[in-house]
Amino acid sequence: MSEFVRIMSQQDLPAEGEAREVECGEYQLCVARLNGEITVMNNICPHNGGPLGQGIIENGKIVCPWHAWAFDLKTGQAEHEPRARVPIYDFKIEGDDVLAKLD
Ligand code: FES
């Protein structure tokens, strides 16, 4: 059973409408903020391994910088490929720490 682990400090969260990459142990994460809501998802694009945290956000989706596959920030579902989904992780904020449940 996985537990919440610290992934970053709250002050390092991305600005509205932006995403960033975060490394936490063996995990590469993409942390995004849209309409005030934070998403913590895997950073590795299921198409060919592109860094989603370097992508831009359009229409509620993070767009991979390599070949422009787009993934819903709420579900991780790829826009045009039903079999592709990016894992999204539960997270919480405690004090200045952002904690995520990585499994
Ligand atoms: S690696 Fe992300 S769209 Fe190709």
Short mmCIF file of C-alpha atoms and ligand atoms in Angstrom, two decimals:
data_model
loop_
_atom_site.label_atom_id
_atom_site.label_comp_id
_atom_site.label_asym_id
_atom_site.label_seq_id
_atom_site.Cartn_x
_atom_site.Cartn_y
_atom_site.Cartn_z
CA MET A 1 0.00 0.00 0.00
CA SER A 2 1.49 3.31 -1.04
CA GLU A 3 1.70 6.35 1.17
CA PHE A 4 1.84 10.05 0.53
CA VAL A 5 5.35 11.33 -0.05
CA ARG A 6 6.61 14.89 -0.33
CA ILE A 7 7.12 15.90 -3.96
CA MET A 8 7.70 19.64 -3.74
CA SER A 9 7.01 22.72 -1.69
CA GLN A 10 3.78 24.61 -2.18
CA GLN A 11 5.65 27.74 -3.26
CA ASP A 12 7.12 25.81 -6.21
CA LEU A 13 3.72 24.89 -7.66
CA PRO A 14 3.28 26.12 -11.24
CA ALA A 15 1.51 29.37 -12.00
CA GLU A 16 -2.04 29.35 -13.35
CA GLY A 17 -2.20 27.74 -16.78
CA GLU A 18 1.30 26.31 -16.57
CA ALA A 19 2.97 22.96 -15.93
CA ARG A 20 6.34 21.90 -14.64
CA GLU A 21 8.40 18.78 -14.17
CA VAL A 22 9.18 17.35 -10.75
CA GLU A 23 11.43 14.41 -9.90
CA CYS A 24 10.66 12.33 -6.86
CA GLY A 25 12.79 9.25 -6.44
CA GLU A 26 12.13 6.96 -9.39
CA TYR A 27 9.08 9.00 -10.42
CA GLN A 28 9.04 11.76 -13.01
CA LEU A 29 5.99 13.90 -12.47
CA CYS A 30 4.16 16.62 -14.31
CA VAL A 31 2.45 19.12 -12.01
CA ALA A 32 -0.04 21.47 -13.66
CA ARG A 33 -2.46 24.17 -12.55
CA LEU A 34 -5.61 25.07 -14.44
CA ASN A 35 -8.51 27.17 -13.11
CA GLY A 36 -6.86 27.01 -9.71
CA GLU A 37 -6.88 23.22 -9.65
CA ILE A 38 -3.66 21.26 -9.34
CA THR A 39 -3.02 18.02 -11.23
CA VAL A 40 -0.18 15.65 -10.38
CA MET A 41 0.37 13.18 -13.20
CA ASN A 42 3.12 11.04 -14.63
CA ASN A 43 5.53 13.12 -16.70
CA ILE A 44 6.22 10.46 -19.31
CA CYS A 45 4.05 10.61 -22.40
CA PRO A 46 2.66 7.15 -23.26
CA HIS A 47 3.19 7.81 -26.97
CA ASN A 48 6.95 7.89 -27.01
CA GLY A 49 8.21 9.16 -23.66
CA GLY A 50 8.00 12.92 -24.15
CA PRO A 51 8.17 15.19 -21.08
CA LEU A 52 4.59 16.32 -20.45
CA GLY A 53 5.72 18.88 -17.88
CA GLN A 54 7.40 20.80 -20.69
CA GLY A 55 4.15 20.94 -22.62
CA ILE A 56 1.54 23.66 -22.79
CA ILE A 57 -2.03 23.56 -21.53
CA GLU A 58 -4.83 23.96 -24.08
CA ASN A 59 -8.56 23.36 -23.61
CA GLY A 60 -8.12 21.57 -20.30
CA LYS A 61 -5.41 19.30 -21.65
CA ILE A 62 -1.66 19.09 -21.35
CA VAL A 63 -0.13 18.92 -24.82
CA CYS A 64 3.03 16.86 -25.19
CA PRO A 65 5.89 18.97 -26.61
CA TRP A 66 7.14 16.16 -28.87
CA HIS A 67 4.19 15.18 -31.10
CA ALA A 68 1.29 17.13 -29.60
CA TRP A 69 -0.75 14.32 -28.13
CA ALA A 70 -3.12 15.93 -25.62
CA PHE A 71 -4.12 14.48 -22.25
CA ASP A 72 -7.05 15.52 -20.09
CA LEU A 73 -5.84 17.06 -16.85
CA LYS A 74 -8.66 15.49 -14.83
CA THR A 75 -8.56 11.95 -16.19
CA GLY A 76 -5.22 11.59 -17.97
CA GLN A 77 -7.06 10.26 -21.02
CA ALA A 78 -5.46 10.90 -24.41
CA GLU A 79 -7.62 12.95 -26.75
CA HIS A 80 -7.24 10.85 -29.91
CA GLU A 81 -6.00 7.51 -28.61
CA PRO A 82 -8.51 5.64 -26.43
CA ARG A 83 -5.88 3.16 -25.24
CA ALA A 84 -3.51 5.82 -23.92
CA ARG A 85 -3.91 7.29 -20.47
CA VAL A 86 -1.44 9.02 -18.17
CA PRO A 87 -1.59 8.03 -14.50
CA ILE A 88 -2.90 10.78 -12.23
CA TYR A 89 -1.92 10.74 -8.58
CA ASP A 90 -3.82 11.79 -5.47
CA PHE A 91 -2.16 14.67 -3.71
CA LYS A 92 -2.64 16.88 -0.68
CA ILE A 93 -1.06 20.00 0.73
CA GLU A 94 0.17 20.03 4.30
CA GLY A 95 1.73 23.27 5.43
CA ASP A 96 4.32 24.13 2.79
CA ASP A 97 4.58 20.58 1.51
CA VAL A 98 2.83 19.05 -1.50
CA LEU A 99 2.42 15.32 -0.94
CA ALA A 100 1.40 12.76 -3.55
CA LYS A 101 0.40 9.12 -3.39
CA LEU A 102 2.64 7.49 -5.97
CA ASP A 103 1.76 3.95 -6.89
S1 FES B 1 6.04 11.49 -27.15
FE1 FES B 1 4.33 12.62 -26.56
S2 FES B 1 3.17 12.86 -28.34
FE2 FES B 1 4.87 11.69 -28.97
#
